C-alpha atoms as a printed R data frame, in Angstrom:
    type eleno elety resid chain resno       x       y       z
1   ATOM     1    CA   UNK     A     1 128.074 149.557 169.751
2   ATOM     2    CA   UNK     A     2 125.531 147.342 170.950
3   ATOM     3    CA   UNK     A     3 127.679 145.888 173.608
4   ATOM     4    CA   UNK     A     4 127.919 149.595 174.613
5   ATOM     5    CA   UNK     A     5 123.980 149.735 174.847
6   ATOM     6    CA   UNK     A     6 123.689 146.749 176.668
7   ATOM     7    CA   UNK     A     7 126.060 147.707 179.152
8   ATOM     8    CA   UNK     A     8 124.671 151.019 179.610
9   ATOM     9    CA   UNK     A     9 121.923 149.583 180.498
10  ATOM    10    CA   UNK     A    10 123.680 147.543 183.698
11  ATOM    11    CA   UNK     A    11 125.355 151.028 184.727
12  ATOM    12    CA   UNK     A    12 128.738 152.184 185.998
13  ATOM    13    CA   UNK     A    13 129.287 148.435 187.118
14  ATOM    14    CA   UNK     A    14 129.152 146.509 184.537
15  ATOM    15    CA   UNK     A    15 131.743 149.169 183.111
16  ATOM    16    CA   UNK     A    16 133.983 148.701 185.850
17  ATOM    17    CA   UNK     A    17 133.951 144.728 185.527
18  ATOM    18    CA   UNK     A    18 134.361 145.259 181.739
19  ATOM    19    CA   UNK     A    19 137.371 147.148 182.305
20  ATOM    20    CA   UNK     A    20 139.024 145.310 185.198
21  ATOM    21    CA   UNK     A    21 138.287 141.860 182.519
22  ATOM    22    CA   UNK     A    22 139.713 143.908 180.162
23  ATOM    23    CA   UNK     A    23 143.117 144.149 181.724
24  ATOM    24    CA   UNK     A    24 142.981 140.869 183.114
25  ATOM    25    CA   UNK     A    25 142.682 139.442 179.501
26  ATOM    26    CA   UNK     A    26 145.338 141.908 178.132
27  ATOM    27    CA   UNK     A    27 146.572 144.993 179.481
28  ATOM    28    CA   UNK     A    28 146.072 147.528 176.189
29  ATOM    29    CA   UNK     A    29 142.421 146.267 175.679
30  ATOM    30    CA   UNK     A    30 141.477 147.249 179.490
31  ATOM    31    CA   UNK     A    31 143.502 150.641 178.293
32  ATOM    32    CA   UNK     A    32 141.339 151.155 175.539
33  ATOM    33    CA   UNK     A    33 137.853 150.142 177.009
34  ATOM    34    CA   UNK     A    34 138.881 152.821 180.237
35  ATOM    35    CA   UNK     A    35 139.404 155.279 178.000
36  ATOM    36    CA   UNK     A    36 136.656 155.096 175.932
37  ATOM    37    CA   UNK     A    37 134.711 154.607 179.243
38  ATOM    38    CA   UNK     A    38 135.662 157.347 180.858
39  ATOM    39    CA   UNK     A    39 135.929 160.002 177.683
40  ATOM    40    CA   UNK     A    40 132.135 159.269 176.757
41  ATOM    41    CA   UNK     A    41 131.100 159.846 180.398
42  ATOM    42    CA   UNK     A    42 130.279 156.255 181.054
43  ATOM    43    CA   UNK     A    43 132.019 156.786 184.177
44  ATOM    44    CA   UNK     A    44 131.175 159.852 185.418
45  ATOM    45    CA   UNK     A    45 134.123 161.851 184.560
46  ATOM    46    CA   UNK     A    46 134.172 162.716 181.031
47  ATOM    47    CA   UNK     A    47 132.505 165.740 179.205
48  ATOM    48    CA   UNK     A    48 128.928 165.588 179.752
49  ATOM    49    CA   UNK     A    49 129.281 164.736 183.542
50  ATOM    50    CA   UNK     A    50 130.875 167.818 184.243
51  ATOM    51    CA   UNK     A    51 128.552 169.873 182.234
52  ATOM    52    CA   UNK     A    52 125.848 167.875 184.288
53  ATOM    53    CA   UNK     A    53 128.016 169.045 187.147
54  ATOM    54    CA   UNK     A    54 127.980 172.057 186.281
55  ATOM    55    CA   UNK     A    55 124.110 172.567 185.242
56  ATOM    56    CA   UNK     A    56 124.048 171.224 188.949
57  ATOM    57    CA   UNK     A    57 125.622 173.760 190.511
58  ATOM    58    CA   UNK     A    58 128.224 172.008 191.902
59  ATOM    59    CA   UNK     A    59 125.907 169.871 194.070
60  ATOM    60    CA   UNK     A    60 127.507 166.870 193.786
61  ATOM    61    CA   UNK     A    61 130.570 168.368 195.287
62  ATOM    62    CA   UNK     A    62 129.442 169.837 198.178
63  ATOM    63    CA   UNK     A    63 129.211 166.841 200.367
64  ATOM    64    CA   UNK     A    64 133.362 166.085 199.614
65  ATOM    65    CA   UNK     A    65 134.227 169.512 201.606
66  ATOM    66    CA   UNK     A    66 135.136 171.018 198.452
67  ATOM    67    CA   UNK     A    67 134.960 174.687 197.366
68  ATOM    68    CA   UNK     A    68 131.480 174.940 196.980
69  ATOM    69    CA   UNK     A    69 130.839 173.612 200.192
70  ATOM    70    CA   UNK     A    70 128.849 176.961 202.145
71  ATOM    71    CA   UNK     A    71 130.986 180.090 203.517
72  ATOM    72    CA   UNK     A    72 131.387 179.650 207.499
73  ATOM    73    CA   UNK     A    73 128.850 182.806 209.092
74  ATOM    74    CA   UNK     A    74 130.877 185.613 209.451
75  ATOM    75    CA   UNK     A    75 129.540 186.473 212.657
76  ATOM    76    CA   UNK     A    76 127.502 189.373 211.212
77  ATOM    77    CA   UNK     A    77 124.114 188.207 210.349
78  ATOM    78    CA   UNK     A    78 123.001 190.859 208.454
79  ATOM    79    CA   UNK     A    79 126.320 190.200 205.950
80  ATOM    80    CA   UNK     A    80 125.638 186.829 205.806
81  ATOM    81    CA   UNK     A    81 122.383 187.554 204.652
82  ATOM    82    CA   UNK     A    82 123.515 189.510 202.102
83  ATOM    83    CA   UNK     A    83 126.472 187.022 200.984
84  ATOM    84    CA   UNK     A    84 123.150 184.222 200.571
85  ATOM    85    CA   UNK     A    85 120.869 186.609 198.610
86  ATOM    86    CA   UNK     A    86 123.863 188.448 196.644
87  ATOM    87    CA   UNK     A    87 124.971 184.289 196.188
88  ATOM    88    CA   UNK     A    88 121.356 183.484 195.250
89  ATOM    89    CA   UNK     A    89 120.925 185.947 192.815
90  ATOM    90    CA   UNK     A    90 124.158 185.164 191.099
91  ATOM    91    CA   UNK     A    91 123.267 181.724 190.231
92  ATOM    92    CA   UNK     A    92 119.723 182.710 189.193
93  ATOM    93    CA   UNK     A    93 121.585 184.624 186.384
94  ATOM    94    CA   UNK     A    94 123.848 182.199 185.785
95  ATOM    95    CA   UNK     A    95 121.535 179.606 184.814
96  ATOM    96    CA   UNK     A    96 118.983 182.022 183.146
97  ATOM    97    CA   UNK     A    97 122.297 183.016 181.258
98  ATOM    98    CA   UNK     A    98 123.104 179.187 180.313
99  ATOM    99    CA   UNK     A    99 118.963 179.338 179.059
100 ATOM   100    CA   UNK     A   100 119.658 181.979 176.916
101 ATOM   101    CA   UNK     A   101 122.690 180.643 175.717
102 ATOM   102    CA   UNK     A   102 120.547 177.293 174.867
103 ATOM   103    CA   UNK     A   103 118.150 178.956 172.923
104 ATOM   104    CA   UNK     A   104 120.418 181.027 170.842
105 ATOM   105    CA   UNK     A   105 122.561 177.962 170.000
106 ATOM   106    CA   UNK     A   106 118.772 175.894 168.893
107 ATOM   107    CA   UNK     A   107 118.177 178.815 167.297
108 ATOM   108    CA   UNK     A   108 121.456 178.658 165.241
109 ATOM   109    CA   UNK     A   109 120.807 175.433 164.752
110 ATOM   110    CA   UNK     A   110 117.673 176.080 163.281
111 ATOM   111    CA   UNK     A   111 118.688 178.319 161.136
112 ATOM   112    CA   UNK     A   112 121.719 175.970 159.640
113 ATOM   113    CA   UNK     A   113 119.413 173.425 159.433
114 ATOM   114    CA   UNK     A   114 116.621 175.910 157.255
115 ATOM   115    CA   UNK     A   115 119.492 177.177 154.968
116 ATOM   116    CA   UNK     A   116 120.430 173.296 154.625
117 ATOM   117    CA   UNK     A   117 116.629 172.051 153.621
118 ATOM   118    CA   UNK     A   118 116.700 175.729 151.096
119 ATOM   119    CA   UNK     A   119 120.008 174.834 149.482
120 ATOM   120    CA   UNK     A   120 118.690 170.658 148.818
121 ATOM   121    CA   UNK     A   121 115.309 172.143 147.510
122 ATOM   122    CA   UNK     A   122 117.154 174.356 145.096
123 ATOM   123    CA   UNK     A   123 119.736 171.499 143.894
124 ATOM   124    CA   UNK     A   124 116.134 169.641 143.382
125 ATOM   125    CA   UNK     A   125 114.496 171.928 141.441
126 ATOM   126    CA   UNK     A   126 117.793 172.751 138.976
127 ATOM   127    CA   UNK     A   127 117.312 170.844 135.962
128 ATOM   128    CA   UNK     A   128 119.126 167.580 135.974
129 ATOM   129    CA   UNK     A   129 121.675 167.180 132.942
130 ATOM   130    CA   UNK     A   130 120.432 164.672 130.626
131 ATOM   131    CA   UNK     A   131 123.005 160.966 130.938
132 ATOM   132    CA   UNK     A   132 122.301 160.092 127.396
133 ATOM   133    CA   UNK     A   133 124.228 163.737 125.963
134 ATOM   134    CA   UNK     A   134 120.498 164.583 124.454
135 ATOM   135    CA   UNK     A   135 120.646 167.829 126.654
């Protein structure tokens, strides 16, 4: 894993040269190091990129003319208006929603972790059984 570190700290291209060597050398060991790269995120595409993507908004897709890319006016201001407020509004509660969500999942956290440290204390304080037999 230290290779991993230290070419993490390069970036995206030293993962791409990695890779491309990889198959140049032998074509299951480039396999291997793409798919590693690319399901821990290395390369942008794995799990926590699209929950980064998703935190985001969808920002980083909006200059690719996908989906999320703004509604053309519909020729009434007044709607459009509305549309961008009701829009607005929408992902305030969205990401207020994904807050709450946060802090009820550290909260369960805490609370595994608290019934953890309880169950350890009590498994210290029980008497130990004596290794000689002298109970």
């Amino acid at each position: 894993m230290e290779l991993a570190y230290k070419l993490d700290s390069y970036g995206k291209p030293a993962w791409i040269a990695l890779t491309v060597l990889g198959f140049m050398a032998w074509w299951p060991l480039g396999l291997a190091i793409l798919a590693f790269a690319i399901g821990s995120g290395r390369f942008g595409c794995g799990k926590r990129s699209f929950a980064r993507w998703q935190e985001q908004g969808g920002e980083t897709m909006k200059g690719f003319g996908c989906w999320t890319r703004s509604a053309p006016s519909s020729g009434n201001r007044a709607f459009d208006e509305y549309r961008q407020d009701t829009l607005r509004r929408l992902e305030e509660e969205q990401k207020e929603f994904r807050d709450f969500l946060d802090r009820l999942r550290q909260a369960k956290d805490k609370a595994e972790f608290d019934q953890f440290m309880a169950e350890r204390r009590r498994r210290a304080d029980e008497p130990q059984p004596d290794a000689s037999g002298n109970g």
